[in-house]
XYZ file of C-alpha atoms in Angstrom:
370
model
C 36.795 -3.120 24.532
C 39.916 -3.321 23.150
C 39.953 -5.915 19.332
C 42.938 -7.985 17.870
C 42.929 -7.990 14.500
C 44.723 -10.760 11.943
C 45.828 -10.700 8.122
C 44.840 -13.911 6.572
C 47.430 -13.080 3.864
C 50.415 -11.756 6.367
C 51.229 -13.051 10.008
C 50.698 -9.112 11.538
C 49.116 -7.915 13.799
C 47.255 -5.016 14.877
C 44.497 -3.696 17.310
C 41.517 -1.555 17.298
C 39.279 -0.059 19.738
C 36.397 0.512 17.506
C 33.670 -1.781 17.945
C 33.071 -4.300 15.222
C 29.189 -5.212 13.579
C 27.625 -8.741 14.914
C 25.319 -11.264 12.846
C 22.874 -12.444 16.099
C 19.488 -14.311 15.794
C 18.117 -11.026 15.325
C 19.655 -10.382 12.090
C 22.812 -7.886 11.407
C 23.934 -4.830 14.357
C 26.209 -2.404 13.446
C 27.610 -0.687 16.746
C 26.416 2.868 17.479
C 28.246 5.133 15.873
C 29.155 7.150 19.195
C 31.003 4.073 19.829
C 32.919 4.074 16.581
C 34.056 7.919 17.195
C 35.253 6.812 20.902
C 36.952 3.638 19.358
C 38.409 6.150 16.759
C 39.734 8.601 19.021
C 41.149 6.114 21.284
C 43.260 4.919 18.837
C 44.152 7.967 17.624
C 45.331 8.935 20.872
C 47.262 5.285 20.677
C 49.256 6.001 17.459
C 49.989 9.492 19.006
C 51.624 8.385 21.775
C 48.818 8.749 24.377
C 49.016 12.620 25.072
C 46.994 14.056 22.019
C 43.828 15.530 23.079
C 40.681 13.871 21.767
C 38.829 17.139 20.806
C 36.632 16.973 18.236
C 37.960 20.765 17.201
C 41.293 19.275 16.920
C 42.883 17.795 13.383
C 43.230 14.292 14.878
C 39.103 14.475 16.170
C 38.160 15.758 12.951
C 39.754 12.900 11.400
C 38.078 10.416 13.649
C 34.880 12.026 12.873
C 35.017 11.594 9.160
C 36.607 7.971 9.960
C 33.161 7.372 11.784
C 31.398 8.878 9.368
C 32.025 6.737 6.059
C 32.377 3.580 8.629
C 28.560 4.523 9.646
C 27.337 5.085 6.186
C 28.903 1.786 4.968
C 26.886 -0.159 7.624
C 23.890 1.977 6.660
C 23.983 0.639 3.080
C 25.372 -2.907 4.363
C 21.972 -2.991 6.566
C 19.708 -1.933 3.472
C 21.602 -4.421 1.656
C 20.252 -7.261 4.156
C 17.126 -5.752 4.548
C 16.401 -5.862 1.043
C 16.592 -9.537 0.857
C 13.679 -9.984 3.238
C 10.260 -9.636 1.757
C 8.908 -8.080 4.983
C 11.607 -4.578 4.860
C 12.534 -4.562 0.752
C 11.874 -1.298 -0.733
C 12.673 0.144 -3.888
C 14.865 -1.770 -6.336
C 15.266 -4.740 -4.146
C 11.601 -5.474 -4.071
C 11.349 -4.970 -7.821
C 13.491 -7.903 -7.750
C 11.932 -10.298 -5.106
C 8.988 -9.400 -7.559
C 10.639 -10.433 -10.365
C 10.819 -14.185 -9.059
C 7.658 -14.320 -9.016
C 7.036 -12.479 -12.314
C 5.381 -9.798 -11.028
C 6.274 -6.039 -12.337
C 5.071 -3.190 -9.554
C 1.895 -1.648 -11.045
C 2.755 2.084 -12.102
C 0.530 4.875 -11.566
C -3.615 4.222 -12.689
C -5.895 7.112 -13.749
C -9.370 7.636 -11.824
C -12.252 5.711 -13.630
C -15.901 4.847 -13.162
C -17.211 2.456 -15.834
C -16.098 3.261 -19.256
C -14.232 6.842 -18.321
C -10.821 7.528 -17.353
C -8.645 10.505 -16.383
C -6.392 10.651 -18.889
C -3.658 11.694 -16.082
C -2.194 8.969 -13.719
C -2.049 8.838 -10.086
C -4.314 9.950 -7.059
C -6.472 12.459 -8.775
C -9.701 13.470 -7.209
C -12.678 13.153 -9.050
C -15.836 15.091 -6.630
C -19.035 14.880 -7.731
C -20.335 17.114 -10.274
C -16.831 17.764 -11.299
C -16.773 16.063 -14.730
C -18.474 18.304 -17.961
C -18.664 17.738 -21.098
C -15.178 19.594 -22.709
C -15.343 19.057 -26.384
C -18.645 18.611 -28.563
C -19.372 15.015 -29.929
C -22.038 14.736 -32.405
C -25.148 12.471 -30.289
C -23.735 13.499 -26.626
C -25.375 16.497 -24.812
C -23.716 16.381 -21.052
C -21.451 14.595 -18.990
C -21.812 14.433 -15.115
C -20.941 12.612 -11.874
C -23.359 12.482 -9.588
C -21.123 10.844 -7.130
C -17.594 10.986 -6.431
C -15.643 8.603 -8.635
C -13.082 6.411 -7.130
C -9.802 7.998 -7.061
C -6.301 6.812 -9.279
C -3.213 5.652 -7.314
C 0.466 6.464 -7.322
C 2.230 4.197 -8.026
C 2.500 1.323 -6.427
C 3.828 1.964 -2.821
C 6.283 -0.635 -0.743
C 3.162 -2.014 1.398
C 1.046 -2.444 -1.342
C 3.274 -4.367 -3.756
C 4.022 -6.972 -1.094
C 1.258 -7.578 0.102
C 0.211 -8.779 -4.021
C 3.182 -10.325 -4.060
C 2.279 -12.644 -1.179
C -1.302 -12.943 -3.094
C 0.498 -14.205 -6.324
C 1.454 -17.206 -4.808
C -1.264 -18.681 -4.104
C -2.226 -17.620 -8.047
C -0.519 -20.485 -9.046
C -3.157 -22.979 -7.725
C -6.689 -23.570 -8.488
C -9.657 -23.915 -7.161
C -9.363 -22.249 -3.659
C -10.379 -18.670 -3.167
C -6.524 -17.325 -2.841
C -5.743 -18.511 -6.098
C -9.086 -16.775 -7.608
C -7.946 -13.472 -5.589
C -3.897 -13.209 -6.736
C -5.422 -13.953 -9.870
C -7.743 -10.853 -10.478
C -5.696 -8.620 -8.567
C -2.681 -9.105 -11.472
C -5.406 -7.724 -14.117
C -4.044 -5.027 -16.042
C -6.145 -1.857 -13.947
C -7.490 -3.653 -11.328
C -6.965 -1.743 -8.188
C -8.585 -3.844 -5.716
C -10.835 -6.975 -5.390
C -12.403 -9.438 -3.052
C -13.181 -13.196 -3.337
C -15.325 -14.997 -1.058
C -18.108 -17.992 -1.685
C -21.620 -19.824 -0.279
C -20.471 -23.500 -0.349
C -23.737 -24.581 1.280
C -27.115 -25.499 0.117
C -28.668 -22.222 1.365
C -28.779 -18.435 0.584
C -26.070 -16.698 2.625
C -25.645 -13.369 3.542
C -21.749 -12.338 4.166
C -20.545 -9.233 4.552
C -24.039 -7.487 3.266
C -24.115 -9.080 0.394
C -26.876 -12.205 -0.284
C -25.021 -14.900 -1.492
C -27.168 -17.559 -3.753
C -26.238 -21.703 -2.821
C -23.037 -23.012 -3.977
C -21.887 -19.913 -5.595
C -18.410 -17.868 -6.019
C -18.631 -14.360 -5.277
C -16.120 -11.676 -6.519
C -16.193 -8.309 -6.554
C -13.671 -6.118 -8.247
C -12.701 -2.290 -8.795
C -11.038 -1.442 -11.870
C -9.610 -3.777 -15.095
C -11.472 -4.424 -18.109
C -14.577 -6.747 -18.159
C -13.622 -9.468 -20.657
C -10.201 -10.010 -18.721
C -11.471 -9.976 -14.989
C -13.732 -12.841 -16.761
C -11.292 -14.483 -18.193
C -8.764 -14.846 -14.799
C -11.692 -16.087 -12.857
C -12.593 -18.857 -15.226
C -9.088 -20.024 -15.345
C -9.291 -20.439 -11.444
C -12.318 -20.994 -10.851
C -13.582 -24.889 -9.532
C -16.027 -26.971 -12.508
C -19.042 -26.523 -11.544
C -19.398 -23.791 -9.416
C -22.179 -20.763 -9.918
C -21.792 -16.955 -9.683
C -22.936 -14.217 -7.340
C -23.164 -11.226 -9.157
C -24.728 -8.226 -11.270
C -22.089 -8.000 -14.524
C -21.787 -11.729 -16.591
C -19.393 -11.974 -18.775
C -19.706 -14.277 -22.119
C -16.176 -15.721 -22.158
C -14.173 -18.116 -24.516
C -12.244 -21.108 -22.977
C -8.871 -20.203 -24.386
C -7.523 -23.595 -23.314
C -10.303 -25.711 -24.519
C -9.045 -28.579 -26.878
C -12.471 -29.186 -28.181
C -12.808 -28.903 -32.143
C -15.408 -25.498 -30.875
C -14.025 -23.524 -28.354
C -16.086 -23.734 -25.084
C -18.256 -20.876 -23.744
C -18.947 -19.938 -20.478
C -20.855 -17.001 -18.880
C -18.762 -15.376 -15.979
C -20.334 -13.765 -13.449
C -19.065 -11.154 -10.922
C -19.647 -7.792 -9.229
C -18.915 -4.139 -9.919
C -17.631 -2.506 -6.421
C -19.668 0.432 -5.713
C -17.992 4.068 -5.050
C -19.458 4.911 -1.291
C -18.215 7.890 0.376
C -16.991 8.249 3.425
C -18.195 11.145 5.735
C -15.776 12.697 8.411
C -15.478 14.911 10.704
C -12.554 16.951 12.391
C -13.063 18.882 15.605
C -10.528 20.974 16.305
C -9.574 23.196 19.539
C -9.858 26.477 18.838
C -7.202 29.114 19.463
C -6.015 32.906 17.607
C -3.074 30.273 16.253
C -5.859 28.424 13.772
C -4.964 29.753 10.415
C -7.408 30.999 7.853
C -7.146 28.304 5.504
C -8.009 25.476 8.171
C -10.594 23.829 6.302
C -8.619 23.333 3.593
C -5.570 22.482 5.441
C -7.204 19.433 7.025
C -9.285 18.452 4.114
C -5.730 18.160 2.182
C -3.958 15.842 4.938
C -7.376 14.142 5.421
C -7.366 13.643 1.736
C -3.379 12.373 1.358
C -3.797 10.042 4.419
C -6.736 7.919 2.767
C -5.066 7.893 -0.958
C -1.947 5.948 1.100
C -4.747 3.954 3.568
C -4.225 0.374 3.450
C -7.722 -0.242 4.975
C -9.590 1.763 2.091
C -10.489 -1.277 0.278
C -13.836 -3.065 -0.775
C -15.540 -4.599 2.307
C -12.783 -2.690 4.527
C -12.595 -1.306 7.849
C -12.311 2.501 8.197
C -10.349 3.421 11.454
C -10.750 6.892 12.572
C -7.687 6.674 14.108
C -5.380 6.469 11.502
C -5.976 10.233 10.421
C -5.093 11.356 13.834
C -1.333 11.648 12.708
C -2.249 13.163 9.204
C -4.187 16.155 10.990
C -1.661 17.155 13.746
C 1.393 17.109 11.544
C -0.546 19.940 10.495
C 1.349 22.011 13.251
C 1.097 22.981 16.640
C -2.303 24.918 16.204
C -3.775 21.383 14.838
C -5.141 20.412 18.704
C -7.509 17.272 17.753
C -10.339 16.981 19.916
C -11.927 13.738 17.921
C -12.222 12.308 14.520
C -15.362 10.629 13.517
C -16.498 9.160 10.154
C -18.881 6.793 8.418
C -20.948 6.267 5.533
C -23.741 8.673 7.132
C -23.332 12.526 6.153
C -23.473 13.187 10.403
C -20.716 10.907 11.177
C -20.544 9.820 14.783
C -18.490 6.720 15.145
C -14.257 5.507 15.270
C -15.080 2.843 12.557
C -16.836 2.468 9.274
C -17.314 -1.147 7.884
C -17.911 -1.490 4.163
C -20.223 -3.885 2.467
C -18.040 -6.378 0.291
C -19.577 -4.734 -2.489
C -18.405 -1.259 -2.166
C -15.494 0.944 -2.749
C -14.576 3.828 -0.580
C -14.196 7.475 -2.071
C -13.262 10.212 0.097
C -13.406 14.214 -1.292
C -13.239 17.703 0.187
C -17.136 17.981 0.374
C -17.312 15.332 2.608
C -15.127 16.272 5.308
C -16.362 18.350 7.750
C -13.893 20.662 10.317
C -15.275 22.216 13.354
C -13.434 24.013 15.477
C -14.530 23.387 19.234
């Protein structure tokens, strides 16, 4: 359809065939850019004189082509431009800033760490078990090892991620109520994940596999120092209120106006590193390369460091490695995934306790071919 166009600053004139963008209740459309080359070489054609071929070999479609070109790629960038102002889509820069109203920073890259050790090297390194030794000599230390797998570092943090803490650290600003207590741990330097739940009746409780004594406030963290995951739960925390849980804490009221500083002892829980068996079955074909074991166990691998479910007291959706193993190629035929917290996994699902911590590692991920 042909478009009239008017100067605000002149009284001409002058029409277009190329389709123009729309603001509708769904947000911004930019027309398809097959419609912008036929608007372009239609009035091409027009300023011509109406006999020029519309080739796309010729000089006057290659100039409608580059025409449609830039026109796309400036309602490509006008598009991210919107996009980035809604929480929901913002990536990248523009989420650094909706962050930044709510003072938040996006966590960089954290090492792997099980009590007092680190990896001196950021992001999603693997620690298997029986994979730490002892490297340099230290007068009163004999040996260093890891029974279990230790729970892995993290990139930095990814677009998902960050938003969903962001949406946390609002209710951080309150008191009392068991979002506040969450946002509030979760912005501890190191902590990587947590989860806040309580008993408020008379009775022992059990919730999520974990006995919960009367009247008490459960939390359970992974990662951050002691003192200051201590130190954000007494500052949200309700008067009065007890603790469920193994580590306490002996922490000084730093907003106390009494003439000696108040004391309290701040209860919580340590999440436990649980592995997570899996297996892979695989149809088998003279396609399946050598190094198929290893091939899956590396996608398996990459798929959980980035799954949103891997938390404390999670679900574990078989699933959502489906994708991981058959990008693989066209030799990766899955017949079924399976996992759980049994070495002989057999189910789609694994529920953890709300006082563990997933780990995944090579040794734990089986690959049949069937």
């Amino acid at each position: 359809m042909e478009q009239r166009r008017v100067s605000a600053s002149s009284s001409t004139a002058g029409t277009t065939s190329v389709p123009a963008p729309t603001l509708t209740s769904a947000g911004f459309v930019a027309p398809a850019e097959s419609d912008i080359l036929t608007g372009a070489l239609a009035d091409m054609n027009a300023a011509l004189g109406g006999n020029a071929s519309t080739a796309l070999s010729t000089p006057q479609g290659q100039l409608a082509m580059s025409f449609t070109a830039a026109l796309g790629d400036a309602y490509d960038q006008m598009l991210a431009l919107f996009n980035g102002v809604d929480p929901d889509r913002a990536q990248g820069r523009m989420q650094d800033a909706i962050g930044n109203l709510y003072f938040l920073s996006r966590k960089g890259a954290s090492a792997t760490g099980l009590g007092d050790f680190a990896c001196t090297v950021t992001g999603a390194v693997a620690c298997p078990a029986g994979s730490i030794a002892l490297y340099q000599s230290v007068p009163g230390l004999t040996g260093i090892t890891n029974p279990a797998a230790g729970v892995n570092g993290a990139e930095e943090e990814g677009r998902i991620a960050f938003e969903k803490r962001r949406a946390a650290s609002v209710a951080a600003n309150a008191m009392g109520f068991l979002g506040a207590l969450n946002g509030a741990v979760r912005a501890v330097a190191g902590v990587t994940d947590a989860y806040v739940t309580d008993n408020s009746t008379a009775q022992t409780q059990v919730v999520g596999g974990v006995s919960l004594a009367p009247h008490s406030l459960y939390v359970c963290v992974n990662g951050g120092a002691d003192a200051d995951v201590a130190l954000a739960i007494l500052r949200k925390k309700p008067p009065g209120c007890a603790y469920t849980g193994a580590t306490t804490v002996t922490v000084t009221d730093p907003d106390s106006t009494a003439a000696v500083p108040l004391r309290y002892d701040v209860s919580f829980t340590r999440a436990t590193p649980t592995p997570v068996y899996m297996t892979v079955t695989l149809g088998s074909s003279a396609t399946v390369p050598a190094t198929v074991e290893q091939d899956v166990r590396a996608a398996v691998l990459a798929a959980f460091a980035v799954d949103t479910s891997a938390t404390i007291g999670g679900t574990l959706y078989a699933s959502a490695y489906y994708a991981a193993v058959a990008a693989l190629g066209s030799w990766a035929r899955v017949v079924g995934i399976t996992l759980g917290l049994d070495p002989s996994p057999t189910g789609l699902t694994a529920q953890l306790a709300m006082n563990m911590v997933p780990t995944m590692e090579a040794a734990t991920i089986a690959v049949v071919l069937g």
